Amino acid sequence: MRFLITGGAGFIGSHLADHLLTAGHEVFVIDDLSTGSMDNIRHLKGKSRFHYEIDTIANGPLLHELVDSVDSVFHLAAAVGVKLVVESPVRTIETNIHGTGWVLAAAAMKKKPVLVASSSEVYGKATRVPFREDDDMVLGPSSKARWSYACSKAIDEFLGLAYFRERGLPTVVVRLFNTVGPRQTGRYGMVVPTFVRQALAHEPVTVYGDGQQTRCFTHVRDVVQALYDIILKTEAYGQVFNVGGVQEISIEDLARRVISATSSRSELSYVPYDRAYAEGFEDMQRRLPSIDKVQALLGWSPQMSLDKIIEDVVAFEQATSE
Ligand code: UDP
């Protein structure tokens, strides 16, 4: 089969490209390198079944040509990271909303299936865990920039589902929960690469807030397996699926795990949210997915433990800092 990955030079997109190529498919990537990187796909250059365009999905003629030449589309191009969202809300909102609109419109012309990558951010401040796909979204006020990300992703979801209902376009929405692994950069605030880099340098490990907030981290290789399996399932179209790990850990414990895995002399440094992000920043206390729905569809569950995730990120950071 032929697949298009928007954002294919990004962290998740490049792992998805690896996965599809290994499965014997032909892969087309479009990425404007705003947060993606050539480093992520350099090893694929020159492979006969791999094609890439460094360009924006705002380039309508190119986007249409790419969509026309494939069987299905993974739409992963988006603004990433809470830090970027807080610092550049205009870019976040415009990239997420316009980008998804363009991709769906192009796909609708030839009825090409589209997987829309969404985020666990859409659950917002909901406190009833685990989060189920049909739970209410509980978002904060528009005066707090963080919520613009969740809101823009929610619009992407509405749009994807509207194209399914109104235009018969096969679309499926996947909500990703803290995907981590090699190639993820700490530049946009992501906690695992940040902690690993700090620990390897024996610098203070910056725990934001009191460190009692929890997350479930998922290895990117587990995630791309799920994305691939989902897009091939016609029963999945018109629906939303959580994809994430279920091993919950506090950020403070994560910091200690990383320090121990790297035999680091680092100590924990507690940084108030106002200093880490912006005045009045709101974090989520717990973020735990229900994966019953994706399990029922595919029998999928994450195979890689948090220790394996940390080990892979440490190996990657060591290899790239040499
Ligand atoms: N975090 C932290 N120290 C850092 C970076 C992040 O304590 O150097 C915290 C952050 O406040 C959040 C969690 O780690 O509670 C996960 O942050 P990340 O940006 O990776 O993902 P999020 O779940 O916020 O989308």
Tab-separated table of C-alpha atoms and ligand atoms in Angstrom:
chain	number	residue	atom	x	y	z
A	1	MET	CA	0.000	0.000	0.000
A	2	ARG	CA	0.955	3.654	-0.314
A	3	PHE	CA	0.682	5.902	2.725
A	4	LEU	CA	1.121	9.637	3.230
A	5	ILE	CA	2.362	10.860	6.613
A	6	THR	CA	1.951	14.585	7.239
A	7	GLY	CA	4.545	15.522	9.835
A	8	GLY	CA	6.541	12.462	8.781
A	9	ALA	CA	9.881	13.943	9.812
A	10	GLY	CA	8.607	14.406	13.341
A	11	PHE	CA	9.196	12.123	16.269
A	12	ILE	CA	6.127	9.892	15.888
A	13	GLY	CA	5.857	10.340	12.105
A	14	SER	CA	9.391	9.111	11.466
A	15	HIS	CA	8.849	5.984	13.584
A	16	LEU	CA	5.621	5.378	11.673
A	17	ALA	CA	7.557	5.693	8.395
A	18	ASP	CA	10.038	3.068	9.671
A	19	HIS	CA	7.182	0.777	10.623
A	20	LEU	CA	5.355	1.078	7.280
A	21	LEU	CA	8.521	0.545	5.259
A	22	THR	CA	9.391	-2.537	7.294
A	23	ALA	CA	5.888	-3.856	6.590
A	24	GLY	CA	6.668	-3.532	2.872
A	25	HIS	CA	4.663	-0.392	2.031
A	26	GLU	CA	5.508	2.751	0.096
A	27	VAL	CA	5.724	5.910	2.196
A	28	PHE	CA	5.331	9.572	1.291
A	29	VAL	CA	6.194	12.216	3.846
A	30	ILE	CA	5.469	15.924	3.932
A	31	ASP	CA	7.028	17.995	6.707
A	32	ASP	CA	7.958	21.678	6.970
A	33	LEU	CA	10.603	20.913	9.627
A	34	SER	CA	8.998	23.428	12.009
A	35	THR	CA	9.384	20.913	14.815
A	36	GLY	CA	10.433	17.841	12.815
A	37	SER	CA	13.992	17.253	11.710
A	38	MET	CA	15.928	15.774	8.798
A	39	ASP	CA	17.878	13.820	11.402
A	40	ASN	CA	14.759	11.742	12.006
A	41	ILE	CA	14.488	10.530	8.400
A	42	ARG	CA	18.081	10.704	7.167
A	43	HIS	CA	18.427	6.928	7.469
A	44	LEU	CA	15.477	6.511	5.073
A	45	LYS	CA	16.772	8.773	2.312
A	46	GLY	CA	17.647	6.781	-0.791
A	47	LYS	CA	15.290	3.902	0.003
A	48	SER	CA	13.245	3.218	-3.122
A	49	ARG	CA	9.902	3.057	-1.300
A	50	PHE	CA	10.494	6.274	0.677
A	51	HIS	CA	9.667	9.732	-0.682
A	52	TYR	CA	9.681	13.049	1.129
A	53	GLU	CA	8.830	16.677	0.516
A	54	ILE	CA	10.121	19.403	2.779
A	55	ASP	CA	7.200	21.731	2.431
A	56	THR	CA	4.119	22.910	4.259
A	57	ILE	CA	0.677	21.342	4.000
A	58	ALA	CA	-0.460	24.892	3.219
A	59	ASN	CA	0.947	24.181	-0.268
A	60	GLY	CA	-2.414	23.096	-1.672
A	61	PRO	CA	-1.338	21.751	-5.100
A	62	LEU	CA	1.411	19.624	-3.517
A	63	LEU	CA	-0.871	18.346	-0.757
A	64	HIS	CA	-3.514	17.345	-3.328
A	65	GLU	CA	-0.935	15.601	-5.494
A	66	LEU	CA	0.384	13.644	-2.507
A	67	VAL	CA	-3.051	12.684	-1.243
A	68	ASP	CA	-4.032	11.573	-4.756
A	69	SER	CA	-0.990	9.320	-5.033
A	70	VAL	CA	-1.621	7.299	-1.840
A	71	ASP	CA	-4.216	4.892	-0.460
A	72	SER	CA	-4.467	6.389	3.059
A	73	VAL	CA	-3.277	9.379	5.059
A	74	PHE	CA	-1.851	9.655	8.563
A	75	HIS	CA	-2.312	13.288	9.581
A	76	LEU	CA	0.306	13.911	12.241
A	77	ALA	CA	1.461	17.423	11.290
A	78	ALA	CA	0.675	19.642	14.275
A	79	ALA	CA	2.110	22.018	16.822
A	80	VAL	CA	3.744	19.968	19.571
A	81	GLY	CA	4.568	20.436	23.198
A	82	VAL	CA	3.044	22.422	26.005
A	83	LYS	CA	5.961	24.863	25.987
A	84	LEU	CA	5.399	25.784	22.342
A	85	VAL	CA	1.685	26.094	22.969
A	86	VAL	CA	2.185	28.540	25.797
A	87	GLU	CA	4.858	30.533	23.948
A	88	SER	CA	3.295	30.559	20.464
A	89	PRO	CA	-0.473	30.190	20.746
A	90	VAL	CA	-1.204	31.774	17.342
A	91	ARG	CA	1.003	29.267	15.596
A	92	THR	CA	-0.521	26.391	17.576
A	93	ILE	CA	-4.098	27.285	16.845
A	94	GLU	CA	-3.528	28.060	13.178
A	95	THR	CA	-1.353	25.015	12.481
A	96	ASN	CA	-3.711	22.593	14.138
A	97	ILE	CA	-6.997	23.890	12.847
A	98	HIS	CA	-6.108	25.026	9.311
A	99	GLY	CA	-3.779	22.082	8.709
A	100	THR	CA	-6.411	19.483	9.523
A	101	GLY	CA	-8.975	21.356	7.431
A	102	TRP	CA	-6.700	21.279	4.382
A	103	VAL	CA	-5.842	17.594	4.758
A	104	LEU	CA	-9.456	16.500	5.210
A	105	ALA	CA	-10.641	18.619	2.278
A	106	ALA	CA	-7.957	17.123	0.026
A	107	ALA	CA	-8.733	13.575	1.177
A	108	ALA	CA	-12.477	14.093	0.730
A	109	MET	CA	-12.076	14.789	-2.989
A	110	LYS	CA	-10.892	11.216	-3.579
A	111	LYS	CA	-12.375	9.549	-0.471
A	112	LYS	CA	-8.974	8.607	0.951
A	113	PRO	CA	-9.067	7.315	4.536
A	114	VAL	CA	-7.508	9.685	7.078
A	115	LEU	CA	-6.264	8.993	10.594
A	116	VAL	CA	-6.342	12.240	12.576
A	117	ALA	CA	-3.846	12.292	15.443
A	118	SER	CA	-5.371	13.961	18.475
A	119	SER	CA	-4.215	14.216	22.038
A	120	SER	CA	-5.103	13.242	25.582
A	121	GLU	CA	-5.020	17.009	26.214
A	122	VAL	CA	-8.649	17.077	25.055
A	123	TYR	CA	-9.692	15.474	28.359
A	124	GLY	CA	-8.342	18.632	29.972
A	125	LYS	CA	-8.984	18.886	33.705
A	126	ALA	CA	-11.312	15.908	33.887
A	127	THR	CA	-10.733	14.102	37.177
A	128	ARG	CA	-12.591	10.848	36.626
A	129	VAL	CA	-9.968	8.352	35.525
A	130	PRO	CA	-9.425	6.311	33.483
A	131	PHE	CA	-10.437	8.602	30.621
A	132	ARG	CA	-12.938	7.045	28.233
A	133	GLU	CA	-13.446	8.234	24.693
A	134	ASP	CA	-17.000	9.455	25.315
A	135	ASP	CA	-16.199	11.316	28.552
A	136	ASP	CA	-16.813	15.061	28.765
A	137	MET	CA	-13.957	17.391	27.928
A	138	VAL	CA	-13.224	19.721	30.839
A	139	LEU	CA	-11.227	22.665	29.573
A	140	GLY	CA	-10.022	25.804	31.312
A	141	PRO	CA	-10.739	29.396	30.236
A	142	SER	CA	-9.552	30.972	26.986
A	143	SER	CA	-7.411	33.412	28.999
A	144	LYS	CA	-5.035	30.513	29.674
A	145	ALA	CA	-3.045	29.678	26.548
A	146	ARG	CA	-2.556	26.028	27.413
A	147	TRP	CA	-6.189	25.255	26.677
A	148	SER	CA	-5.865	26.493	23.105
A	149	TYR	CA	-4.058	23.272	22.270
A	150	ALA	CA	-6.807	21.043	23.628
A	151	CYS	CA	-9.432	23.195	21.994
A	152	SER	CA	-7.698	23.156	18.604
A	153	LYS	CA	-7.346	19.378	18.801
A	154	ALA	CA	-11.006	19.082	19.758
A	155	ILE	CA	-11.937	21.079	16.646
A	156	ASP	CA	-9.759	18.697	14.586
A	157	GLU	CA	-11.711	15.793	16.045
A	158	PHE	CA	-15.081	17.440	15.363
A	159	LEU	CA	-13.999	18.172	11.813
A	160	GLY	CA	-12.733	14.643	11.200
A	161	LEU	CA	-15.954	13.131	12.522
A	162	ALA	CA	-18.059	15.659	10.583
A	163	TYR	CA	-16.352	14.670	7.320
A	164	PHE	CA	-17.214	11.048	8.138
A	165	ARG	CA	-20.872	11.739	8.906
A	166	GLU	CA	-21.625	14.401	6.349
A	167	ARG	CA	-19.311	13.554	3.466
A	168	GLY	CA	-18.780	9.812	3.925
A	169	LEU	CA	-15.013	10.238	4.290
A	170	PRO	CA	-13.410	7.330	6.180
A	171	THR	CA	-11.777	9.124	9.115
A	172	VAL	CA	-10.633	7.876	12.499
A	173	VAL	CA	-9.418	9.913	15.472
A	174	VAL	CA	-6.677	8.662	17.795
A	175	ARG	CA	-5.943	10.353	21.126
A	176	LEU	CA	-2.309	9.838	22.050
A	177	PHE	CA	-1.137	9.779	25.664
A	178	ASN	CA	2.447	10.944	26.395
A	179	THR	CA	4.233	9.106	23.612
A	180	VAL	CA	7.962	8.872	24.257
A	181	GLY	CA	11.074	7.196	22.889
A	182	PRO	CA	14.176	7.800	20.803
A	183	ARG	CA	14.191	10.957	18.580
A	184	GLN	CA	11.868	12.927	20.842
A	185	THR	CA	13.468	16.235	21.590
A	186	GLY	CA	13.341	17.974	24.952
A	187	ARG	CA	13.296	21.306	23.112
A	188	TYR	CA	9.515	21.617	23.371
A	189	GLY	CA	9.386	20.807	27.051
A	190	MET	CA	8.786	17.040	26.965
A	191	VAL	CA	9.639	15.555	30.277
A	192	VAL	CA	11.383	12.244	29.512
A	193	PRO	CA	14.100	13.519	27.127
A	194	THR	CA	14.568	16.549	29.400
A	195	PHE	CA	15.086	14.420	32.527
A	196	VAL	CA	17.378	11.983	30.702
A	197	ARG	CA	19.563	14.774	29.375
A	198	GLN	CA	19.745	16.445	32.789
A	199	ALA	CA	20.588	13.168	34.521
A	200	LEU	CA	23.284	12.236	32.013
A	201	ALA	CA	24.888	15.652	32.566
A	202	HIS	CA	24.537	15.254	36.379
A	203	GLU	CA	22.557	18.510	36.411
A	204	PRO	CA	19.524	19.164	38.639
A	205	VAL	CA	16.434	17.328	37.371
A	206	THR	CA	13.661	19.922	37.085
A	207	VAL	CA	10.432	18.616	38.577
A	208	TYR	CA	7.614	21.092	37.965
A	209	GLY	CA	5.128	21.769	40.748
A	210	ASP	CA	5.236	19.233	43.578
A	211	GLY	CA	5.898	16.334	41.189
A	212	GLN	CA	2.779	14.468	42.340
A	213	GLN	CA	1.065	14.868	38.940
A	214	THR	CA	0.958	11.550	37.091
A	215	ARG	CA	1.277	10.452	33.484
A	216	CYS	CA	1.248	7.174	31.556
A	217	PHE	CA	4.123	6.993	29.115
A	218	THR	CA	3.892	4.902	25.948
A	219	HIS	CA	6.780	3.737	23.800
A	220	VAL	CA	6.555	5.240	20.326
A	221	ARG	CA	7.014	1.804	18.763
A	222	ASP	CA	3.872	0.553	20.522
A	223	VAL	CA	2.045	3.668	19.341
A	224	VAL	CA	2.949	3.340	15.653
A	225	GLN	CA	1.881	-0.304	15.695
A	226	ALA	CA	-1.546	0.818	16.937
A	227	LEU	CA	-1.820	3.638	14.364
A	228	TYR	CA	-1.067	1.226	11.535
A	229	ASP	CA	-3.494	-1.419	12.756
A	230	ILE	CA	-6.256	1.153	13.298
A	231	ILE	CA	-6.125	2.747	9.831
A	232	LEU	CA	-6.523	-0.684	8.247
A	233	LYS	CA	-9.720	-1.432	10.200
A	234	THR	CA	-12.762	-0.156	8.358
A	235	GLU	CA	-14.873	-0.679	11.530
A	236	ALA	CA	-12.763	2.013	13.190
A	237	TYR	CA	-13.911	4.779	10.852
A	238	GLY	CA	-16.087	7.460	12.374
A	239	GLN	CA	-14.776	6.694	15.853
A	240	VAL	CA	-12.322	7.963	18.471
A	241	PHE	CA	-9.727	5.735	20.158
A	242	ASN	CA	-7.386	6.297	23.085
A	243	VAL	CA	-3.889	4.919	22.517
A	244	GLY	CA	-1.631	4.959	25.537
A	245	GLY	CA	0.053	3.119	28.334
A	246	VAL	CA	-1.683	2.261	31.589
A	247	GLN	CA	1.332	2.235	33.893
A	248	GLU	CA	0.759	5.448	35.873
A	249	ILE	CA	3.742	7.182	37.458
A	250	SER	CA	4.217	10.496	39.256
A	251	ILE	CA	6.689	12.930	37.734
A	252	GLU	CA	8.717	12.880	40.943
A	253	ASP	CA	9.018	9.067	40.722
A	254	LEU	CA	9.874	9.347	37.057
A	255	ALA	CA	12.731	11.701	37.936
A	256	ARG	CA	14.047	9.203	40.492
A	257	ARG	CA	13.761	6.326	38.002
A	258	VAL	CA	15.730	8.255	35.388
A	259	ILE	CA	18.411	9.192	37.925
A	260	SER	CA	18.760	5.589	39.000
A	261	ALA	CA	18.757	4.214	35.409
A	262	THR	CA	21.615	6.546	34.494
A	263	SER	CA	23.536	6.139	37.795
A	264	SER	CA	23.432	9.920	37.922
A	265	ARG	CA	24.590	12.236	40.719
A	266	SER	CA	21.716	14.616	39.852
A	267	GLU	CA	19.346	15.839	42.530
A	268	LEU	CA	15.729	16.866	42.174
A	269	SER	CA	15.033	20.564	41.751
A	270	TYR	CA	11.414	21.588	42.299
A	271	VAL	CA	10.389	24.418	39.949
A	272	PRO	CA	7.067	26.246	40.476
A	273	TYR	CA	4.760	26.110	37.439
A	274	ASP	CA	4.717	29.906	37.136
A	275	ARG	CA	8.453	29.850	36.588
A	276	ALA	CA	8.432	26.777	34.328
A	277	TYR	CA	5.683	27.984	32.019
A	278	ALA	CA	3.640	31.147	32.495
A	279	GLU	CA	1.799	32.932	35.258
A	280	GLY	CA	-1.350	30.991	36.209
A	281	PHE	CA	-0.354	27.819	34.323
A	282	GLU	CA	-2.673	24.891	34.968
A	283	ASP	CA	-1.401	21.317	34.835
A	284	MET	CA	-3.324	18.054	34.773
A	285	GLN	CA	-2.998	16.066	37.962
A	286	ARG	CA	-3.687	12.627	36.546
A	287	ARG	CA	-3.841	11.393	33.017
A	288	LEU	CA	-4.730	7.754	32.618
A	289	PRO	CA	-6.422	6.267	29.538
A	290	SER	CA	-8.961	3.521	29.304
A	291	ILE	CA	-7.715	1.398	26.422
A	292	ASP	CA	-10.696	-0.980	26.448
A	293	LYS	CA	-11.933	0.317	23.116
A	294	VAL	CA	-8.692	-0.105	21.182
A	295	GLN	CA	-8.153	-3.453	22.871
A	296	ALA	CA	-11.576	-4.630	21.724
A	297	LEU	CA	-10.849	-3.440	18.178
A	298	LEU	CA	-7.319	-4.764	17.765
A	299	GLY	CA	-6.326	-6.721	20.843
A	300	TRP	CA	-3.624	-4.027	21.195
A	301	SER	CA	-1.939	-3.175	24.457
A	302	PRO	CA	1.464	-1.613	25.025
A	303	GLN	CA	4.301	-4.131	25.105
A	304	MET	CA	7.120	-1.931	26.331
A	305	SER	CA	7.592	-1.015	29.978
A	306	LEU	CA	8.641	2.342	31.391
A	307	ASP	CA	12.079	0.895	32.156
A	308	LYS	CA	12.483	-0.081	28.500
A	309	ILE	CA	11.349	3.399	27.427
A	310	ILE	CA	13.925	5.045	29.686
A	311	GLU	CA	16.618	2.627	28.517
A	312	ASP	CA	15.917	3.436	24.847
A	313	VAL	CA	15.853	7.194	25.447
A	314	VAL	CA	19.125	7.006	27.401
A	315	ALA	CA	20.769	5.010	24.587
A	316	PHE	CA	19.528	7.531	22.028
A	317	GLU	CA	20.727	10.559	24.016
A	318	GLN	CA	24.117	8.966	24.561
A	319	ALA	CA	24.500	8.104	20.880
A	320	THR	CA	23.499	11.577	19.658
A	321	SER	CA	25.544	13.569	22.173
A	322	GLU	CA	28.791	11.865	21.150
B	1	UDP	N1	7.587	18.350	33.556
B	1	UDP	C1	8.512	18.473	34.586
B	1	UDP	N2	9.768	18.889	34.275
B	1	UDP	C2	10.172	19.177	32.998
B	1	UDP	C3	9.223	19.027	31.957
B	1	UDP	C4	7.925	18.619	32.276
B	1	UDP	O1	8.207	18.229	35.761
B	1	UDP	O2	11.348	19.536	32.804
B	1	UDP	C5	6.221	17.877	33.905
B	1	UDP	C6	5.081	18.706	33.307
B	1	UDP	O3	4.774	19.807	34.152
B	1	UDP	C7	3.964	17.669	33.264
B	1	UDP	C8	4.688	16.368	32.987
B	1	UDP	O4	6.049	16.586	33.344
B	1	UDP	O5	3.306	17.573	34.513
B	1	UDP	C9	4.633	15.923	31.537
B	1	UDP	O6	5.048	17.018	30.730
B	1	UDP	P1	5.177	16.941	29.145
B	1	UDP	O7	5.403	18.336	28.641
B	1	UDP	O8	6.156	15.894	28.767
B	1	UDP	O9	3.750	16.413	28.660
B	1	UDP	P2	2.228	16.863	29.038
B	1	UDP	O10	1.685	15.679	29.770
B	1	UDP	O11	2.262	18.092	29.875
B	1	UDP	O12	1.604	17.074	27.716
